[in-house]
Amino acid sequence: MRFWMTIILSSLFLAGTLGVITFLASHPLEMTFLSFGVSKGEEETKTCAVNIKLITIPIAGEYLIKGENVTVVTYEGTHKGRFSTNLRGAVLMVVQSLNSKATVKLLPKVKFPTPHVALIIIIGVVGGYVFRVLERK
């Protein structure tokens, strides 16, 4: 009976953890940058604004960048289009023309390796069972 209770509790814990990760992975980060200013004459078309924002991403891992003229700076380097990081901090840089609006989306790519999930379940079940057996003595 205790063995099956341990399996059930371990499975519930794993399902909850995977649910939280799935929730975070399904919601992309979306930021909007506005630029405004006054330029004189023909230089208006050549004038640009550079916006820099420090961000904290919810999950360290691989991300897809959607937006124009966007560069992401992480500990590993600078990236355009797609990046992968081991840390959660990043810097977002957007170059846009004056009096415009730019929207940037960071879409997380979270992969669930099945062998690792199975290994976590087995370790949780065995560890919980051993803990309960040793607790009795």
CSV table of C-alpha atoms in Angstrom, one decimal:
chain,number,residue,atom,x,y,z
A,1,MET,CA,0.0,0.0,0.0
A,2,ARG,CA,2.8,2.4,0.9
A,3,PHE,CA,4.6,1.6,-2.3
A,4,TRP,CA,1.6,2.6,-4.4
A,5,MET,CA,1.0,5.7,-2.4
A,6,THR,CA,4.6,6.7,-3.1
A,7,ILE,CA,4.2,6.1,-6.8
A,8,ILE,CA,1.0,8.2,-6.8
A,9,LEU,CA,2.6,11.1,-4.9
A,10,SER,CA,5.7,11.1,-7.1
A,11,SER,CA,3.6,11.1,-10.2
A,12,LEU,CA,1.5,14.0,-8.9
A,13,PHE,CA,4.6,16.0,-8.1
A,14,LEU,CA,6.1,15.3,-11.6
A,15,ALA,CA,2.8,16.2,-13.3
A,16,GLY,CA,2.6,19.4,-11.4
A,17,THR,CA,6.2,20.3,-12.2
A,18,LEU,CA,5.7,19.5,-15.9
A,19,GLY,CA,2.4,21.6,-15.8
A,20,VAL,CA,4.2,24.6,-14.6
A,21,ILE,CA,7.0,24.3,-17.2
A,22,THR,CA,4.4,23.8,-19.9
A,23,PHE,CA,2.5,26.9,-18.8
A,24,LEU,CA,5.7,29.0,-18.8
A,25,ALA,CA,6.7,27.6,-22.2
A,26,SER,CA,3.3,28.3,-23.8
A,27,HIS,CA,3.3,32.0,-23.0
A,28,PRO,CA,5.8,34.0,-25.1
A,29,LEU,CA,7.4,37.2,-23.8
A,30,GLU,CA,6.1,40.1,-25.8
A,31,MET,CA,7.4,43.6,-25.6
A,32,THR,CA,6.5,46.8,-27.5
A,33,PHE,CA,8.9,49.6,-28.0
A,34,LEU,CA,7.8,53.1,-29.0
A,35,SER,CA,10.0,55.8,-30.4
A,36,PHE,CA,9.2,59.4,-30.8
A,37,GLY,CA,11.2,62.5,-31.7
A,38,VAL,CA,11.6,65.4,-34.0
A,39,SER,CA,14.0,65.5,-36.8
A,40,LYS,CA,14.6,68.3,-39.3
A,41,GLY,CA,14.4,68.0,-43.1
A,42,GLU,CA,15.7,65.1,-45.1
A,43,GLU,CA,17.5,63.5,-42.2
A,44,GLU,CA,14.2,62.3,-40.8
A,45,THR,CA,14.3,59.1,-42.9
A,46,LYS,CA,17.9,58.4,-41.7
A,47,THR,CA,17.3,59.0,-38.0
A,48,CYS,CA,16.8,55.9,-35.9
A,49,ALA,CA,16.2,55.2,-32.2
A,50,VAL,CA,17.9,52.4,-30.3
A,51,ASN,CA,16.0,50.9,-27.4
A,52,ILE,CA,17.8,48.7,-24.9
A,53,LYS,CA,15.9,46.7,-22.2
A,54,LEU,CA,17.2,44.3,-19.6
A,55,ILE,CA,14.9,41.3,-19.3
A,56,THR,CA,14.6,38.2,-17.2
A,57,ILE,CA,13.3,35.2,-19.2
A,58,PRO,CA,11.2,32.6,-17.3
A,59,ILE,CA,13.1,29.5,-18.4
A,60,ALA,CA,16.8,29.2,-19.4
A,61,GLY,CA,16.9,27.4,-22.7
A,62,GLU,CA,16.3,28.0,-26.4
A,63,TYR,CA,14.2,30.9,-27.7
A,64,LEU,CA,13.0,32.0,-31.1
A,65,ILE,CA,13.1,35.8,-31.7
A,66,LYS,CA,10.2,37.3,-33.7
A,67,GLY,CA,10.6,41.0,-34.6
A,68,GLU,CA,12.6,43.3,-37.0
A,69,ASN,CA,16.0,44.7,-36.2
A,70,VAL,CA,16.3,42.8,-32.9
A,71,THR,CA,19.5,41.6,-31.2
A,72,VAL,CA,19.6,39.7,-28.0
A,73,VAL,CA,22.7,39.8,-25.9
A,74,THR,CA,23.3,37.0,-23.4
A,75,TYR,CA,26.2,35.6,-21.5
A,76,GLU,CA,27.0,33.3,-24.4
A,77,GLY,CA,27.1,36.2,-27.0
A,78,THR,CA,24.9,38.1,-29.3
A,79,HIS,CA,22.1,36.4,-31.3
A,80,LYS,CA,19.6,37.2,-34.1
A,81,GLY,CA,16.7,34.9,-35.0
A,82,ARG,CA,17.3,32.2,-32.3
A,83,PHE,CA,19.3,31.9,-29.2
A,84,SER,CA,20.0,29.5,-26.4
A,85,THR,CA,21.2,30.5,-22.9
A,86,ASN,CA,22.0,28.8,-19.6
A,87,LEU,CA,21.1,31.9,-17.6
A,88,ARG,CA,17.9,33.8,-17.3
A,89,GLY,CA,19.2,37.3,-17.8
A,90,ALA,CA,19.4,38.9,-21.3
A,91,VAL,CA,19.5,42.3,-23.0
A,92,LEU,CA,17.2,43.2,-25.8
A,93,MET,CA,18.3,45.8,-28.4
A,94,VAL,CA,15.9,47.1,-31.0
A,95,VAL,CA,16.7,49.6,-33.7
A,96,GLN,CA,13.7,51.4,-35.2
A,97,SER,CA,12.9,54.6,-37.1
A,98,LEU,CA,11.6,57.6,-35.3
A,99,ASN,CA,7.8,57.8,-34.5
A,100,SER,CA,7.3,54.1,-34.9
A,101,LYS,CA,6.3,51.1,-32.9
A,102,ALA,CA,8.2,47.8,-32.8
A,103,THR,CA,6.9,44.6,-31.2
A,104,VAL,CA,9.3,41.8,-30.2
A,105,LYS,CA,8.3,38.3,-29.2
A,106,LEU,CA,10.5,35.7,-27.6
A,107,LEU,CA,9.0,32.2,-28.0
A,108,PRO,CA,10.4,29.5,-25.8
A,109,LYS,CA,11.3,26.1,-27.2
A,110,VAL,CA,11.0,23.6,-24.3
A,111,LYS,CA,11.6,20.0,-25.1
A,112,PHE,CA,10.6,17.2,-22.7
A,113,PRO,CA,13.0,14.3,-23.1
A,114,THR,CA,11.0,11.1,-22.3
A,115,PRO,CA,13.9,9.1,-20.9
A,116,HIS,CA,14.8,11.8,-18.4
A,117,VAL,CA,11.2,12.1,-17.2
A,118,ALA,CA,11.0,8.3,-16.8
A,119,LEU,CA,14.3,8.4,-14.8
A,120,ILE,CA,12.9,11.1,-12.6
A,121,ILE,CA,9.8,9.0,-11.8
A,122,ILE,CA,11.9,6.0,-11.0
A,123,ILE,CA,14.2,7.9,-8.7
A,124,GLY,CA,11.3,9.6,-7.0
A,125,VAL,CA,9.5,6.3,-6.4
A,126,VAL,CA,12.6,4.4,-5.2
A,127,GLY,CA,13.8,7.3,-3.1
A,128,GLY,CA,10.3,7.8,-1.5
A,129,TYR,CA,10.0,4.1,-0.8
A,130,VAL,CA,13.5,3.9,0.7
A,131,PHE,CA,12.8,6.9,2.9
A,132,ARG,CA,9.5,5.3,4.2
A,133,VAL,CA,11.2,2.0,4.9
A,134,LEU,CA,14.1,3.6,6.7
A,135,GLU,CA,11.7,5.8,8.7
A,136,ARG,CA,10.1,2.8,10.2
A,137,LYS,CA,13.3,1.5,11.7
